[in-house]
Short mmCIF file of C-alpha atoms and ligand atoms in Angstrom, two decimals:
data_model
loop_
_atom_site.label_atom_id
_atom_site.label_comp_id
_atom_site.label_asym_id
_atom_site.label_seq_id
_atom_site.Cartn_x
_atom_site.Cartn_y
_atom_site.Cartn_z
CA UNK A 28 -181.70 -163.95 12.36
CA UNK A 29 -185.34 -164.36 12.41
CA UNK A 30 -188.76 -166.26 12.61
CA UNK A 31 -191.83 -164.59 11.20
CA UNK A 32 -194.93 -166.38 10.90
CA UNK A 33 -198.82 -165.23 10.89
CA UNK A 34 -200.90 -166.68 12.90
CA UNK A 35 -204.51 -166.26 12.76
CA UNK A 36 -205.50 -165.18 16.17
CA UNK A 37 -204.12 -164.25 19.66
CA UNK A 38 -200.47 -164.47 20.22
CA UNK A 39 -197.84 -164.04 22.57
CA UNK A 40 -193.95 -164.04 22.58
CA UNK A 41 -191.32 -163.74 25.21
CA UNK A 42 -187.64 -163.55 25.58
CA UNK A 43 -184.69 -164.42 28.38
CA UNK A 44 -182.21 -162.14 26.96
CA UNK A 45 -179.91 -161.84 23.97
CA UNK A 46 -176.01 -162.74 24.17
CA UNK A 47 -173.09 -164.68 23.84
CA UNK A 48 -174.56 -167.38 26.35
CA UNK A 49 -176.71 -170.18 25.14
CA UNK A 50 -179.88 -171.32 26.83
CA UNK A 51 -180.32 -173.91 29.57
CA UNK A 52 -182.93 -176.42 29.32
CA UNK A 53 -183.98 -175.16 32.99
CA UNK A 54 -184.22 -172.14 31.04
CA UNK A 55 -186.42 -173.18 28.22
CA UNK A 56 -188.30 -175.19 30.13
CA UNK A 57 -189.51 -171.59 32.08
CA UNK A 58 -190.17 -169.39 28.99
CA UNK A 59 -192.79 -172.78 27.53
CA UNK A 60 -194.13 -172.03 30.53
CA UNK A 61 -194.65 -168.28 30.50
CA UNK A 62 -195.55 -168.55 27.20
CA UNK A 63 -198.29 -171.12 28.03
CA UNK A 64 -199.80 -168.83 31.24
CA UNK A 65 -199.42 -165.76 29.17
CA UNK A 66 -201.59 -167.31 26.05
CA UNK A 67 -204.07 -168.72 28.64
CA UNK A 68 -204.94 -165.10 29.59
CA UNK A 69 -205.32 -164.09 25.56
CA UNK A 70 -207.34 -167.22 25.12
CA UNK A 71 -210.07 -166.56 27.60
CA UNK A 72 -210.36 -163.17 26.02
CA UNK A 73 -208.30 -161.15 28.91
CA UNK A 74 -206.23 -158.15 27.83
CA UNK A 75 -202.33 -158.43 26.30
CA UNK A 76 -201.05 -155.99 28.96
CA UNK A 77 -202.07 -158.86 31.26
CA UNK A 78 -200.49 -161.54 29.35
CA UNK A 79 -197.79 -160.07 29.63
CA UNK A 80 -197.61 -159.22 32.64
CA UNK A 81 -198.50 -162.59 33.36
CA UNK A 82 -195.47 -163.84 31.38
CA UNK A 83 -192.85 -161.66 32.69
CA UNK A 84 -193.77 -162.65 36.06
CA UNK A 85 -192.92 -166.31 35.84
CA UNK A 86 -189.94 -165.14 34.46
CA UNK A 87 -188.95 -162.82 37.23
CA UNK A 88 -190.28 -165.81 39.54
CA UNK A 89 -188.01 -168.27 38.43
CA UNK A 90 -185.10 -167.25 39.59
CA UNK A 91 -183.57 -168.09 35.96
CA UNK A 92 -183.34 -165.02 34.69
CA UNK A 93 -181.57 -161.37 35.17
CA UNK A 94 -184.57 -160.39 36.72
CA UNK A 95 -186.60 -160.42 39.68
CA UNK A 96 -186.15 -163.11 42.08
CA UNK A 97 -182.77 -163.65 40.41
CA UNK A 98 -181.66 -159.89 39.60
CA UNK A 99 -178.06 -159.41 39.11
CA UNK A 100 -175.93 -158.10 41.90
CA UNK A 101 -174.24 -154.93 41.17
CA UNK A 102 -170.74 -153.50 42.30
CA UNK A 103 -172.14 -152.10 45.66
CA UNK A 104 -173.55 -154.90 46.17
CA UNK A 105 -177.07 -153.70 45.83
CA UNK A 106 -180.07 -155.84 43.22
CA UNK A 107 -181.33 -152.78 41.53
CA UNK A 108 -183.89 -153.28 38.78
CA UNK A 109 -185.72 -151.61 35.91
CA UNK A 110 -189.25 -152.73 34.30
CA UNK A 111 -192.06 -151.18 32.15
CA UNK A 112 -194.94 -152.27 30.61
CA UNK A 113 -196.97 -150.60 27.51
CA UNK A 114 -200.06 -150.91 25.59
CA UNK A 115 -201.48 -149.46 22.40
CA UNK A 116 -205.05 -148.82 22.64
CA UNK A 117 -204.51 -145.22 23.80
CA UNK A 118 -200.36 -145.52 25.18
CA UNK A 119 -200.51 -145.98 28.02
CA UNK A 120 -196.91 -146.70 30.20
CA UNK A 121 -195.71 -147.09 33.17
CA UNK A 122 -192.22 -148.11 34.61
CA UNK A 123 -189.70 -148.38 37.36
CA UNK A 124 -186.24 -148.05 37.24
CA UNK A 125 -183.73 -148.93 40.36
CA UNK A 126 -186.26 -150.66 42.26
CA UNK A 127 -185.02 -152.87 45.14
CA UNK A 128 -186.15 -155.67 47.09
CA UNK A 129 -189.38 -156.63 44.92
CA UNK A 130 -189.90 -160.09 43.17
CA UNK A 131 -191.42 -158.58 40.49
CA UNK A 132 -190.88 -155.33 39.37
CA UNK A 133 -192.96 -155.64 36.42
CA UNK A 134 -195.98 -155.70 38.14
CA UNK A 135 -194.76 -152.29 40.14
CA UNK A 136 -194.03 -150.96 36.40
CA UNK A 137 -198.34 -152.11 36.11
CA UNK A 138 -199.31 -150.62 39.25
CA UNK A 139 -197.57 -147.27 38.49
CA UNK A 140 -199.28 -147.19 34.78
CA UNK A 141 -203.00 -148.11 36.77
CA UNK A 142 -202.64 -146.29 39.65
CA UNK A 143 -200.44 -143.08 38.95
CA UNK A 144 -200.98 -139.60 36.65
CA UNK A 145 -197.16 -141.06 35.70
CA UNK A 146 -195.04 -143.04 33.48
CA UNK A 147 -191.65 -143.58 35.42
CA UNK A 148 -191.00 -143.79 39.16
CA UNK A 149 -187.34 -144.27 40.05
CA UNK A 150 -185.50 -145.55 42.99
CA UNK A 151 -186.08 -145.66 46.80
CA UNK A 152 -189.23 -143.64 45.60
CA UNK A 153 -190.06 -146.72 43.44
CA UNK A 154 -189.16 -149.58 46.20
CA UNK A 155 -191.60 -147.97 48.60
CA UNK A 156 -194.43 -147.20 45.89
CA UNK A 157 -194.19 -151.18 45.78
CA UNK A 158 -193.96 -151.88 49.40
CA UNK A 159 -197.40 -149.47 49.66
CA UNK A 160 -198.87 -151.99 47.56
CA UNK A 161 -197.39 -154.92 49.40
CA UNK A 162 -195.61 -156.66 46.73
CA UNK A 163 -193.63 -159.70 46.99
CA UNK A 164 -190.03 -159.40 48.50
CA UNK A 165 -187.13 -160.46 46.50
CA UNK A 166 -185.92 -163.92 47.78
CA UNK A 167 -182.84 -163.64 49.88
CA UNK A 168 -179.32 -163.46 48.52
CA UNK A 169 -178.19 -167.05 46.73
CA UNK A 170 -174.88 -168.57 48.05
CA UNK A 171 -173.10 -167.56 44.80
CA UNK A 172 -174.44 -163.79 45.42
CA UNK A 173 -173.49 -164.10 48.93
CA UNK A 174 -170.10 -165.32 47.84
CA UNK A 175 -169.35 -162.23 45.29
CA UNK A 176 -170.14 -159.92 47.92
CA UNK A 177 -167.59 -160.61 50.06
CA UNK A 178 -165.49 -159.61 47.20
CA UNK A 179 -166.54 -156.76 47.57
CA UNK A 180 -163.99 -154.49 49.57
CA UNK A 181 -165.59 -152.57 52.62
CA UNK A 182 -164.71 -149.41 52.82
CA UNK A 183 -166.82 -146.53 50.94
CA UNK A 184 -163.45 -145.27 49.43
CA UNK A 185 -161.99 -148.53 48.09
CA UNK A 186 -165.97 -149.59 46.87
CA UNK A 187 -165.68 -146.78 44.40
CA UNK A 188 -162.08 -147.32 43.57
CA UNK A 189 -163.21 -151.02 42.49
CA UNK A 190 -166.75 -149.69 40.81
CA UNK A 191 -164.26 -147.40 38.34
CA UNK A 192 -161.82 -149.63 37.70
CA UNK A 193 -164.02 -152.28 36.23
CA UNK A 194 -166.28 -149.70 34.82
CA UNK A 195 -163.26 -148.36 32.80
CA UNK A 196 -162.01 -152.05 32.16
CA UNK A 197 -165.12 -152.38 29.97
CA UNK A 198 -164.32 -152.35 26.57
CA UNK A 199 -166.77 -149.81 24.43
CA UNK A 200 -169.81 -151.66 23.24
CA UNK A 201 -168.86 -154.71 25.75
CA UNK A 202 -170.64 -156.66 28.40
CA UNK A 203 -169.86 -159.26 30.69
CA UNK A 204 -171.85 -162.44 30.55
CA UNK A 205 -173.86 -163.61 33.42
CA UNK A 206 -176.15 -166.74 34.04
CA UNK A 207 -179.56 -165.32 32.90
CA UNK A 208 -180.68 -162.68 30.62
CA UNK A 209 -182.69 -160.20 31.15
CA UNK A 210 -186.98 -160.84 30.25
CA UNK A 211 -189.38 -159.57 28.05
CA UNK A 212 -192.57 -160.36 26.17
CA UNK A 213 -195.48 -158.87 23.47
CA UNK A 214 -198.65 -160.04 23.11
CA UNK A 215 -201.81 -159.36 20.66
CA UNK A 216 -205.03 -159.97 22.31
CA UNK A 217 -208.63 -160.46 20.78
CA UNK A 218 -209.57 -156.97 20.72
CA UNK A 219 -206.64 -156.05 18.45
CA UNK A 220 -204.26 -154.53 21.29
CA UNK A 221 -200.51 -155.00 21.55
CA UNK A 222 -198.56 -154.61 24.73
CA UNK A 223 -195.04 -154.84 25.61
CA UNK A 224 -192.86 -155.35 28.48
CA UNK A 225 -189.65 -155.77 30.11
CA UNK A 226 -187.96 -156.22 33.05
CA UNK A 227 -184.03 -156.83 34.04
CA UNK A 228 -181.69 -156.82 36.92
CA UNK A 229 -178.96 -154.31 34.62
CA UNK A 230 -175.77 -155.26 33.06
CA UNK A 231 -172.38 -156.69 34.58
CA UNK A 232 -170.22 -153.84 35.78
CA UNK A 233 -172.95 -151.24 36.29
CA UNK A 234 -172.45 -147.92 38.13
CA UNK A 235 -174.94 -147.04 41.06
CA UNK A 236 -177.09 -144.79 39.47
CA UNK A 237 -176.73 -146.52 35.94
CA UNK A 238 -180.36 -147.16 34.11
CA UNK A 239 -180.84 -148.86 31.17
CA UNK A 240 -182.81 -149.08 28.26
CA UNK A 241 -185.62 -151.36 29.90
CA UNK A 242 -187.66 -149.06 32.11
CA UNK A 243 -187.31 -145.77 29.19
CA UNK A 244 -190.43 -146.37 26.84
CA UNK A 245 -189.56 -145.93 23.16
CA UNK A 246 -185.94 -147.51 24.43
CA UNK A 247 -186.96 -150.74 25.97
CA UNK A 248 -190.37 -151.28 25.01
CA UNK A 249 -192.91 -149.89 22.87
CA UNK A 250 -196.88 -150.53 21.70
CA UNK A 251 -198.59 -149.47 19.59
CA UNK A 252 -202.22 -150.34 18.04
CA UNK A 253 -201.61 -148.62 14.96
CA UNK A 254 -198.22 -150.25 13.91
CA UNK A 255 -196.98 -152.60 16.47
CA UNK A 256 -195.34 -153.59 19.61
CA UNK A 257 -191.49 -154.33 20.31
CA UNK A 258 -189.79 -155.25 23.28
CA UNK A 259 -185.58 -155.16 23.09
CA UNK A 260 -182.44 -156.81 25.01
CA UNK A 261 -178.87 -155.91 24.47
CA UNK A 262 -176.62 -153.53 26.01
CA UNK A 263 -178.73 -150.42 27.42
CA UNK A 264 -176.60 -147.35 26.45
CA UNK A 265 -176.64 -148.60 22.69
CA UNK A 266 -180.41 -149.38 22.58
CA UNK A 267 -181.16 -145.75 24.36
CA UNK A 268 -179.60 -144.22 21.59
CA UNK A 269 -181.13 -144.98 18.69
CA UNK A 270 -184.42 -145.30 20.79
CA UNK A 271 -184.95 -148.94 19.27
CA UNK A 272 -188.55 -149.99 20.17
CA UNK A 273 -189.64 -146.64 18.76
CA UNK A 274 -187.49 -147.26 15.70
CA UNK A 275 -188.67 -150.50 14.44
CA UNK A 276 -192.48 -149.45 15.67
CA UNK A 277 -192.38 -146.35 13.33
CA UNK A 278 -190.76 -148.45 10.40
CA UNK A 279 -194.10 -150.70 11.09
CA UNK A 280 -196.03 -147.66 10.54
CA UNK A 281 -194.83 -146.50 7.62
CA UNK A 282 -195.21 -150.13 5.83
CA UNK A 283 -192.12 -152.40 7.24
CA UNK A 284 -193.13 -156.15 8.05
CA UNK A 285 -191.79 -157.02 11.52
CA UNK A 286 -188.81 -158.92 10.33
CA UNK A 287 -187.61 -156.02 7.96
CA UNK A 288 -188.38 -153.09 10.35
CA UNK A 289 -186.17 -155.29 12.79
CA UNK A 290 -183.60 -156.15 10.87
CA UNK A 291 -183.06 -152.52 9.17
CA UNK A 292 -183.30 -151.22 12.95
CA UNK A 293 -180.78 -153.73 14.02
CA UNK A 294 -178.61 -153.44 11.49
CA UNK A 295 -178.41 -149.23 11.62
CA UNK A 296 -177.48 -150.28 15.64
CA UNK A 297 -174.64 -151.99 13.98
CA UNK A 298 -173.49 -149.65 11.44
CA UNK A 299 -174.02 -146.51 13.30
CA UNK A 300 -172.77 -147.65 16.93
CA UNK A 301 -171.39 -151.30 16.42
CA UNK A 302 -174.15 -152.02 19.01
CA UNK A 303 -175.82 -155.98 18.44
CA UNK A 304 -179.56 -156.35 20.26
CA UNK A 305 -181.87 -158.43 20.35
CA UNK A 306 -185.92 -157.61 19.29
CA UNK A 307 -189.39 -159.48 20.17
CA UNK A 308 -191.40 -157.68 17.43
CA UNK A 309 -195.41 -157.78 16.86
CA UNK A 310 -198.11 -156.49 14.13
CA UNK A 311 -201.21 -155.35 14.99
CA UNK A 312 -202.34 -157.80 12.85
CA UNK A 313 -200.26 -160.75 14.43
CA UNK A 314 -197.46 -161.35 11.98
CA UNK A 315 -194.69 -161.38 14.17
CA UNK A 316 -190.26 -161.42 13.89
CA UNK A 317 -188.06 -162.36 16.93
CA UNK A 318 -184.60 -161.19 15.74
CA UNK A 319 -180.98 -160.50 17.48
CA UNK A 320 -177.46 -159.67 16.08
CA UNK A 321 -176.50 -161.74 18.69
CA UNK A 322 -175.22 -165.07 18.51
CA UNK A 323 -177.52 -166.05 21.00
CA UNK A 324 -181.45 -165.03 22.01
CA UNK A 325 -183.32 -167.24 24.10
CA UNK A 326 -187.01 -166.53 23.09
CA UNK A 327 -190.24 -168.30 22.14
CA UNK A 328 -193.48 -167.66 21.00
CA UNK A 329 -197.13 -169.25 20.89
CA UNK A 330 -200.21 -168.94 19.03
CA UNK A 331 -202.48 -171.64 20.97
CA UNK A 332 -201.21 -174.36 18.02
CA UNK A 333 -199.07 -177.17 18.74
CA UNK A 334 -196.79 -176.49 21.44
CA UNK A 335 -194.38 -173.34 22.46
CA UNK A 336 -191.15 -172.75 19.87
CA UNK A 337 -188.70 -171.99 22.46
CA UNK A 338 -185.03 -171.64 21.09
CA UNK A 339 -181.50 -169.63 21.40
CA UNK A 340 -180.89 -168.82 18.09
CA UNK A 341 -183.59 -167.44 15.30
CA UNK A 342 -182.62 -167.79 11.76
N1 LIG B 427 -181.10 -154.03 28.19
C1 LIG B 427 -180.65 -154.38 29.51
C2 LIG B 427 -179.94 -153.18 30.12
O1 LIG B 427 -179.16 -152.55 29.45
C3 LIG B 427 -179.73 -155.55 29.56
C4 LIG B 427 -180.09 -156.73 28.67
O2 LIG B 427 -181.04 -156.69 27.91
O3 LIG B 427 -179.38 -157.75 28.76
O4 LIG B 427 -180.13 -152.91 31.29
#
């Protein structure tokens, strides 16, 4: 499924995560307006790593999403989250993976790429990276999160004895479905630069100590000026292995359109591992695909014309 278009000038897309589940209108309501702050920053000529960072963060704000302020809670009962951001002027990265207790991990993912000789921090080492920089706490637990926890047995030995026995009770290749997805965007800014990001709370069922595809660059997320940007959602440990963004970024390079390089990288996911993703994919020259193997992927995009396309489903 896909939507390709080519807009003239600036342009940014974003995504709430790819899956059985349709979107609300809450929802959609919240990626219009991501999509609308994110393409304010390209319009008055600021940089696509800061649209869509920009983005991402009313995402992770909303609460809406598997992200941020409304992360998943995992079998320990512990929010853990991965982010990473990318741009392709000269690659640069950075990223966070099993962060805690930040709003928006994203922007730690930003700080670690402007502020650090690295590319990944990971976490307690990542949680107080962001408190040194004083970022905003994730709100408290919700009622409903508050409510699954005391599910959760309390004794160390019977925590882990529950953690296996749903991890095993996952069938290969499936995920639980939760009430958000996790976020994403690309943009193209006026200087010809693509960026990429992500940012997600993990999948239902998760070990402590799992990480997914969103914080690994070439998994997750990838820009570049020479042949494009992508940013992915879909189960982690199928994305990981055929290293997705990189895939469909290096089909760009050699000549692929967005929607082909997408659709011949989703569709060797499929063949080769029976994995089904989701893909925001960008040109350097703004053509653009959002595609998923899905039956769902909430996503939009905006060129400054008209108003936001915001849908579940791309065909
Ligand atoms: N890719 C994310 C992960 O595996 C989950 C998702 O996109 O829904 O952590």
């Amino acid at each position: 499924m896909t939507r390709a278009g080519r807009p003239s000038n600036v342009i940014i897309l974003a995504h709430g995560g790819a899956g059985a589940r349709k979107m609300t209108a809450a929802q959609g309501n919240c990626l219009g307006d991501a999509l609308v702050a994110g393409h304010a920053v390209l319009k008055r000529g600021g940089a696509a790593v800061d649209a869509v960072e920009t983005t991402i963060r009313i995402l992770e704000g909303s609460g809406l999403f598997n992200a941020g302020a409304g992360a998943r809670l995992q079998l320990d009962g512990a929010r853990r989250m991965d982010a990473s951001i990318m741009e392709g002027s000269v690659l640069r990265a950075g990223a966070v993976a099993g962060i805690e207790q930040v709003r928006h991990p994203i922007t730690a993912a930003r700080l670690v790429m402007d502020n650090t000789a690295h590319v990944l921090l990971m976490g307690d080492h990542a949680t107080r990276f962001a408190r040194h920089f004083k970022l905003d706490r994730q709100p408290p637990l919700t009622k409903a999160q508050r409510k699954a926890l005391r599910g959760i047995p309390l004794t160390e030995s019977q925590r882990q004895t529950l953690i296996l026995y749903k991890y095993l009770a996952l069938s290969p290749g499936g995920r639980g479905e939760g009430e958000g997805g996790t976020v994403g965007a690309v943009a193209l800014d006026r200087s010809g630069t693509v960026a990429a990001g992500a940012s997600t709370g993990g999948i239902p069922f998760m070990l402590p100590g799992r990480v997914g595809d969103s914080p690994l660059i070439g998994c997750g997320v990838y820009a570049d000026n020479e042949s494009g940007a992508a940013s992915m959602t879909g189960l982690g440990e199928s994305i990981i292995r055929l290293t997705m963004a990189k895939e469909i970024v290096d089909r760009m390079a050699v000549g692929a359109g967005p929607a082909t390089a997408a659709r011949q990288a989703l569709t060797k996911l499929a063949k080769r591992i029976e994995g089904a993703a989701g893909a925001l994919v960008l040109a350097p020259d703004g053509r653009f695909a959002i595609r998923h193997t899905t039956p769902h992927m909430s996503a939009g995009w905006w060129n400054g014309k008209g108003t936001p396309v915001v849908r579940d489903r791309f065909t």
